[in-house]
Coordinates of C-alpha atoms in Angstrom, one line a residue:
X13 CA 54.3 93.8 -200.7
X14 CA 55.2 90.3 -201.3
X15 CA 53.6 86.8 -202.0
X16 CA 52.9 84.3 -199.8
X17 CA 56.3 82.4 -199.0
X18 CA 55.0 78.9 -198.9
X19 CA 52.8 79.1 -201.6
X20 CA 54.7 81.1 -204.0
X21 CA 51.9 82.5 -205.7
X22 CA 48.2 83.3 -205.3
X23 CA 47.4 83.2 -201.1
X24 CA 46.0 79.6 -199.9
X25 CA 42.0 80.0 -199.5
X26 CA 42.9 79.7 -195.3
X27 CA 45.3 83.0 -196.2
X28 CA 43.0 84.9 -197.3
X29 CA 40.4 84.2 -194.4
X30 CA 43.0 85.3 -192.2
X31 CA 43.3 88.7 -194.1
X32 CA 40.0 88.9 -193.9
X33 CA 39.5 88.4 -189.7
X34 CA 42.4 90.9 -189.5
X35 CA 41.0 93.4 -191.9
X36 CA 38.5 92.9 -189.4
X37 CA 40.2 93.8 -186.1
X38 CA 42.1 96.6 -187.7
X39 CA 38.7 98.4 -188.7
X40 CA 37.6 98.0 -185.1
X41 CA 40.6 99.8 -183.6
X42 CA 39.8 102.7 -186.1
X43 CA 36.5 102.7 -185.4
X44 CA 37.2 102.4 -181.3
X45 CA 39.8 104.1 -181.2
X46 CA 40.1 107.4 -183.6
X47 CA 42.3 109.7 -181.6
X48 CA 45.3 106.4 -181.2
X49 CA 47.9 108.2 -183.1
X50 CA 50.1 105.1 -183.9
X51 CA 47.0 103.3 -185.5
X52 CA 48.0 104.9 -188.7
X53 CA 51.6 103.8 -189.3
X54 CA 50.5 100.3 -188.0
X55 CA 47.6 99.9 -190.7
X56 CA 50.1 101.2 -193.5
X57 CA 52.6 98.3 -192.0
X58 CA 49.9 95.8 -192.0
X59 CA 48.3 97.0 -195.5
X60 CA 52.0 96.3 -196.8
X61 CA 52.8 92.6 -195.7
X62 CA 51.1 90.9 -198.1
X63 CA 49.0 91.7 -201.4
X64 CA 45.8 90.5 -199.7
X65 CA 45.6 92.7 -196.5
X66 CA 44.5 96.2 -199.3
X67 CA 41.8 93.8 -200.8
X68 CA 41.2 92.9 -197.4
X69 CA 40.4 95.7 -195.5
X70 CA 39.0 97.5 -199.2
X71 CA 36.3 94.6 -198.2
X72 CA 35.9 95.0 -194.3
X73 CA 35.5 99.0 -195.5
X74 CA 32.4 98.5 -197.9
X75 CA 31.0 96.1 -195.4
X76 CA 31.0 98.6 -192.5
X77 CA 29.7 101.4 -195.1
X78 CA 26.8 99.3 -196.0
X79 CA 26.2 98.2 -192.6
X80 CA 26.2 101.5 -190.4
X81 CA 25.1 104.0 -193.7
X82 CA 28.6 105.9 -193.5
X83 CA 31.8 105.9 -194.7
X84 CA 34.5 104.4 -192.3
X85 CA 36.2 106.3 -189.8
X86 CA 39.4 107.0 -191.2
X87 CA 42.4 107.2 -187.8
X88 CA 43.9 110.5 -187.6
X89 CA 47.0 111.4 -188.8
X90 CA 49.4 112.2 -186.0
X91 CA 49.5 116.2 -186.1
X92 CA 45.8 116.2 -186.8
X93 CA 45.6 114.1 -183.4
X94 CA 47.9 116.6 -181.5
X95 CA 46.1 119.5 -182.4
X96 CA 43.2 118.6 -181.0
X97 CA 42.0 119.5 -177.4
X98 CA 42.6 117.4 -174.6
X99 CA 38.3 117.6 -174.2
X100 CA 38.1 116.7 -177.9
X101 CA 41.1 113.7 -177.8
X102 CA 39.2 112.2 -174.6
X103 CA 36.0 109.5 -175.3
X104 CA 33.5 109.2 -172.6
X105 CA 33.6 105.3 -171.7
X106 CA 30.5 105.0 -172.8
X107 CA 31.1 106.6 -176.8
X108 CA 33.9 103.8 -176.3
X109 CA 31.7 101.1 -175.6
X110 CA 28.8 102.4 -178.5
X111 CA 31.8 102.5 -181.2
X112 CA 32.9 98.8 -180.6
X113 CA 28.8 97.7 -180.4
X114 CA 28.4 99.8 -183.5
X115 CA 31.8 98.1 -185.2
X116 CA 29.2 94.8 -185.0
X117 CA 27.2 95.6 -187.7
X118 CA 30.3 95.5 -190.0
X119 CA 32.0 92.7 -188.1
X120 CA 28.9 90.8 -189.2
X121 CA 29.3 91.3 -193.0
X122 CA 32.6 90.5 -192.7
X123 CA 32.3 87.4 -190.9
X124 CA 30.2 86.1 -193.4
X125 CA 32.9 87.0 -196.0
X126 CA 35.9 85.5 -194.2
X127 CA 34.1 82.7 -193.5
X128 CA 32.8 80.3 -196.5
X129 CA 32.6 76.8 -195.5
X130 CA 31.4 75.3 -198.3
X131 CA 33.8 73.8 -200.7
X132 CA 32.8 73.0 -204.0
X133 CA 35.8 70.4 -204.8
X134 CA 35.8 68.7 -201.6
X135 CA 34.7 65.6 -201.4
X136 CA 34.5 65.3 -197.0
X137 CA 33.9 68.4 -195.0
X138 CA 32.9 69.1 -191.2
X139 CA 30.8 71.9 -190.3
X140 CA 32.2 74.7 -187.3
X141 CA 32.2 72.4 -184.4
X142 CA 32.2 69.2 -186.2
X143 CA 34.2 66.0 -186.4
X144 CA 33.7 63.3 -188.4
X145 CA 35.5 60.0 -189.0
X146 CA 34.9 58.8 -192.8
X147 CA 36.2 55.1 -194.6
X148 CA 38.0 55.3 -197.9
X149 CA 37.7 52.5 -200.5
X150 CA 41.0 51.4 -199.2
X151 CA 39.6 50.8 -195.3
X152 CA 41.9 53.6 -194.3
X153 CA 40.2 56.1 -192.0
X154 CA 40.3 59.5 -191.9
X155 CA 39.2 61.7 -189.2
X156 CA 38.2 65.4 -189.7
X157 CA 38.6 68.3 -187.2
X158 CA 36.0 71.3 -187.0
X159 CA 36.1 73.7 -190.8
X160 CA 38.3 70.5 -192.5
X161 CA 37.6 69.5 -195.6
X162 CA 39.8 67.0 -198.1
X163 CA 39.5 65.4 -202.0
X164 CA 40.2 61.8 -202.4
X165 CA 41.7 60.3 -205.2
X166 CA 42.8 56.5 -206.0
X167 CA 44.3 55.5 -208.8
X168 CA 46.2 52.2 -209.7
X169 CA 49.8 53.6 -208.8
X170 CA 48.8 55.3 -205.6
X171 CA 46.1 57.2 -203.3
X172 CA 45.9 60.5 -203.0
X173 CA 44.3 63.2 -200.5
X174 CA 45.0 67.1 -200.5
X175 CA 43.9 68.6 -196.9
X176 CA 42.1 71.8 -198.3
X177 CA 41.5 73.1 -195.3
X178 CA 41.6 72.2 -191.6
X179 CA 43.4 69.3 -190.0
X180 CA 42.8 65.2 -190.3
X181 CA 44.3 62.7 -188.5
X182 CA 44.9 59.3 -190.7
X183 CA 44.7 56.1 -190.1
X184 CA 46.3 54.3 -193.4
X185 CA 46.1 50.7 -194.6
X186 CA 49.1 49.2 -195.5
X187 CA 49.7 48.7 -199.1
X188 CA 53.8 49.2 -200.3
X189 CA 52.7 48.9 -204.0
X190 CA 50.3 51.7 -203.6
X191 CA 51.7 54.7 -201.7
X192 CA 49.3 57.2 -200.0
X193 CA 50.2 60.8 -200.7
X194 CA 48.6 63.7 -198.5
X195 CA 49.0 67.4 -200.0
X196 CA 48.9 70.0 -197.6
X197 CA 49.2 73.5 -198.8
X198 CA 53.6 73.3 -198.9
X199 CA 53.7 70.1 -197.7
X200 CA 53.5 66.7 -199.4
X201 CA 53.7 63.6 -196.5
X202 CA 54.0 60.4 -197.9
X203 CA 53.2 56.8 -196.6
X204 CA 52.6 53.4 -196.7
X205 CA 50.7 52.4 -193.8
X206 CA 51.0 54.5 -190.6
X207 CA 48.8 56.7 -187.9
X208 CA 49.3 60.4 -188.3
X209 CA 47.5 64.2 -188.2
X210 CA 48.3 66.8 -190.7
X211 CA 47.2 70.3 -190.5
X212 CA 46.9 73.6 -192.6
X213 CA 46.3 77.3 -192.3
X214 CA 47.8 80.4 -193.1
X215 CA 50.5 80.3 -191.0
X216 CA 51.9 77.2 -192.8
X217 CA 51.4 73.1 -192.3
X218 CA 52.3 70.4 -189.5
X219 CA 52.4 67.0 -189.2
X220 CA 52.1 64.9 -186.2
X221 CA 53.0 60.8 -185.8
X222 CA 51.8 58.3 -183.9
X223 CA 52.5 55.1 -185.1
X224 CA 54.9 54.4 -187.8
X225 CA 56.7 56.5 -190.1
X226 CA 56.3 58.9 -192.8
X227 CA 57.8 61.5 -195.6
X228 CA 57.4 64.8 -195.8
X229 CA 58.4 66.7 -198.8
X230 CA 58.8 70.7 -198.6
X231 CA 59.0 73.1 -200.7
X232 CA 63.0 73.1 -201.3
X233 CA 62.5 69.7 -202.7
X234 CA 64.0 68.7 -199.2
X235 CA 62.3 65.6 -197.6
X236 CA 62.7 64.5 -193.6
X237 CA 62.1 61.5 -192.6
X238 CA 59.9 61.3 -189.1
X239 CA 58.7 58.6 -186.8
X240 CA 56.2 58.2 -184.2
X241 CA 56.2 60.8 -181.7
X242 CA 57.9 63.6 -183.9
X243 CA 55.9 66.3 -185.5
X244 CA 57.3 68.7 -187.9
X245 CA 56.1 72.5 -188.5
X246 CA 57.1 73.9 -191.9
X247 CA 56.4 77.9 -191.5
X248 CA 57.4 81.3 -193.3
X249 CA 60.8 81.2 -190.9
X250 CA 61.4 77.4 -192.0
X251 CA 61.2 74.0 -191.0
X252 CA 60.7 73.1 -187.3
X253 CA 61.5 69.7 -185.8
X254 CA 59.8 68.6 -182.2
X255 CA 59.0 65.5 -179.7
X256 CA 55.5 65.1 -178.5
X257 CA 53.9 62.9 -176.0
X258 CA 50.9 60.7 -177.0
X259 CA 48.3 62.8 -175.7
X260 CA 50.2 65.6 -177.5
X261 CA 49.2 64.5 -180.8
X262 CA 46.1 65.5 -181.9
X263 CA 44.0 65.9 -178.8
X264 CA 41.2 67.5 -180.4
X265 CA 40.0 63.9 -181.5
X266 CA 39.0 63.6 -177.9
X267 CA 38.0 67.2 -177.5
X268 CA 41.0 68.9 -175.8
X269 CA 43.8 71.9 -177.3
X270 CA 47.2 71.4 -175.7
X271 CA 49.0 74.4 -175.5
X272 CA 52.2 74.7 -174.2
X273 CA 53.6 78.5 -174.2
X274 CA 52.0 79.9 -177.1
X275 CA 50.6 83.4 -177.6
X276 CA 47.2 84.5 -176.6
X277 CA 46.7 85.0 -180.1
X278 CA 47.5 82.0 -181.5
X279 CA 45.2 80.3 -178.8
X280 CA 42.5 82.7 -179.3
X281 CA 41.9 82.2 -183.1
X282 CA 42.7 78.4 -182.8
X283 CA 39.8 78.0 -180.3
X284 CA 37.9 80.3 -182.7
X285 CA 37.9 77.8 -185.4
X286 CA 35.2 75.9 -183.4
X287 CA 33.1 78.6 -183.0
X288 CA 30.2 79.7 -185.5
X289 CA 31.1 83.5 -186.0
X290 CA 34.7 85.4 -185.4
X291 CA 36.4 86.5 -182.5
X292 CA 38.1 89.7 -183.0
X293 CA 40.9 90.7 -181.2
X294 CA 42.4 94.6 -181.2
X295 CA 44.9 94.0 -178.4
X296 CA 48.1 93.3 -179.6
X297 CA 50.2 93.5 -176.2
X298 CA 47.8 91.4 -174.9
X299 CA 47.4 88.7 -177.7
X300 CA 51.3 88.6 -177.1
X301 CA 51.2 87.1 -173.9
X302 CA 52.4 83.4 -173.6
X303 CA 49.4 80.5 -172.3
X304 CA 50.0 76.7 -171.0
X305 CA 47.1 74.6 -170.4
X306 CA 44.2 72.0 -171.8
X307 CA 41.3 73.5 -173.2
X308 CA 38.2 72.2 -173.7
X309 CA 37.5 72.8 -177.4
X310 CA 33.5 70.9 -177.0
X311 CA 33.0 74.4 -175.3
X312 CA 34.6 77.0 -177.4
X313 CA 33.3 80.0 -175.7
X314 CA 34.0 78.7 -171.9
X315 CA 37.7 77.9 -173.4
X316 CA 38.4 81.5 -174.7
X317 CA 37.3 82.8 -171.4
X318 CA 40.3 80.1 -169.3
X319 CA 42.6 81.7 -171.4
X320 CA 42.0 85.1 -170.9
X321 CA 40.9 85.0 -167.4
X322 CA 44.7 84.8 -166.1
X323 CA 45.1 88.1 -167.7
X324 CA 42.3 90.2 -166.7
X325 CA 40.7 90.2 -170.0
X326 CA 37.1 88.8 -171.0
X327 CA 35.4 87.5 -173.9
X328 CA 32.4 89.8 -175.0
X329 CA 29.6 88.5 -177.3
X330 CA 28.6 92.2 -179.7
X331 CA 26.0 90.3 -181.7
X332 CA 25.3 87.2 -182.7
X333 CA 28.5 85.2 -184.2
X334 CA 30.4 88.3 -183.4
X335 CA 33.2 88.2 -179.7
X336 CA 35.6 90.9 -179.2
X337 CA 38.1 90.3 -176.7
X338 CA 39.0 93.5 -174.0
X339 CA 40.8 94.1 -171.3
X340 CA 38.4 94.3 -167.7

């Protein structure tokens, strides 16, 4: 079990909401699917990546047990599985269809657990399915994407923001004497007067420019140098360079995701950061599938649905705040 890579130590507060939403998918497949025989070795995999997944699905457990009055389905081993009758290994569709409704209850719980937006320290925050643009004592601007929140601090020497969660785009006064620093979980990008969007979650940081230049330290000590039009990803596998177009760079200020030949996954719980609730997602071969296109994030739930439409999948609302995603 290891630490996070880019933090080195305790899991960023955006890690540990992702445990949480996969803690959540992972009970629904047991509870969907109880005769999968594989579900077992997977869990143990997934239980051993990290030291938050156990604490994780511990939660997602209790939640389910005080939410449906039983203890969780457990997935059977593999032998247990064979020896059963083909009769007793075969679900009627509709059992299949009660055990995912009844997974809601749980999901529920859970959702309210992986999902705290309030952050005591922060000193701007947007709400699901907010942006807001706010003016520092400096004049620079800072605008705030859906779940963002940030802490400002100016002192003589320098300004100072840490991104605590979320992504901002910023739109810096120019001031050599006084530098303006931007934390972002491994990331530190440094400036002086410049247009640019950072971004954090528990996959790692990014930063985006549009006008000007910055610095961006990592974790190595390391620090590249980029200029408008290059964006930067620094991840668990390393540091990755890339061009982008105008329109590229941030388009959520205007409403729009860009996605060029990322997974279904990755577009699935982007686009569910501007929804109030969770989408969960049990699919794996599916959330592997590659998507290009221009979503419209103002309407979350009619974006999910263009990306899995091409695939003959659906988006399917269990209960309030609660989507699963399955295959038609």
């Amino acid at each position: 079990m290891t630490e996070h890579p880019l933090s080195g130590g305790a899991p960023p507060e955006s890690l540990v909401r992702s445990a949480n939403r996969q803690a959540a998918d992972w009970l629904l497949r047991i509870q969907a699917s109880p005769e999968d025989v594989d579900l077992p070795e997977q869990l143990a995999q997934w239980l051993n990546e990290h030291e938050s997944h156990p604490k994780a699905y511990a939660k997602a457990q209790r939640a389910w047990a005080l939410a449906g009055g039983l203890a969780p389905r457990a997935a059977p081993a593999a032998a247990e599985a064979r020896a059963l009758p083909v009769s007793a290994q075969t679900r009627p569709r509709q059992r299949h269809r009660l055990a995912w409704l009844s997974s809601a209850a749980a999901a529920v719980l859970i959702a309210l657990g992986a999902y705290q937006h309030w952050l005591p320290g922060a000193d701007y925050r947007t709400g699901v399915g907010e942006r807001k643009t706010v003016e520092l004592a400096d004049g620079s601007q800072v605008q705030l994407d859906t779940d963002s929140a940030v802490t400002v601090r100016f002192e003589v020497g320098g300004r100072h923001v840490e991104l605590l969660r979320g992504q901002a785009f910023f739109k810096v006064t120019h001031n050599a004497s006084r530098p303006f620093l931007v934390d972002a979980g491994p990331i530190t990008v440094t400036v002086t007067g410049t247009a640019f969007e950072v971004g954090t979650g528990p996959d790692g940081a990014h930063v985006e420019v549009a006008q000007g230049s910055v610095q961006v330290a990592m974790p190595d000590a390391s620090v590249e140098v980029l200029k408008a039009g290059d964006s930067l990803r620094a991840d668990a596998s390393g540091m990755h360079k890339a061009p982008l177009t105008a329109v590229q760079i941030a388009p959520w200020r205007n409403g729009r995701l860009a996605v060029n030949g990322q997974s279904v996954a990755e577009v699935v719980r982007e686009i569910d950061r501007y929804l109030p609730g969770t989408v969960l997602m049990p699919n794996d071969e599916l959330g592997q599938r590659k998507v290009t296109g221009l979503y419209d994030i103002d309407q979350p739930e009619q974006a999910l649905r263009s990306v899995l439409q091409p695939w003959s999948a659906r988006l399917r609302q269990l209960a309030p705040y609660i989507y699963v995603v399955e295959e038609k």
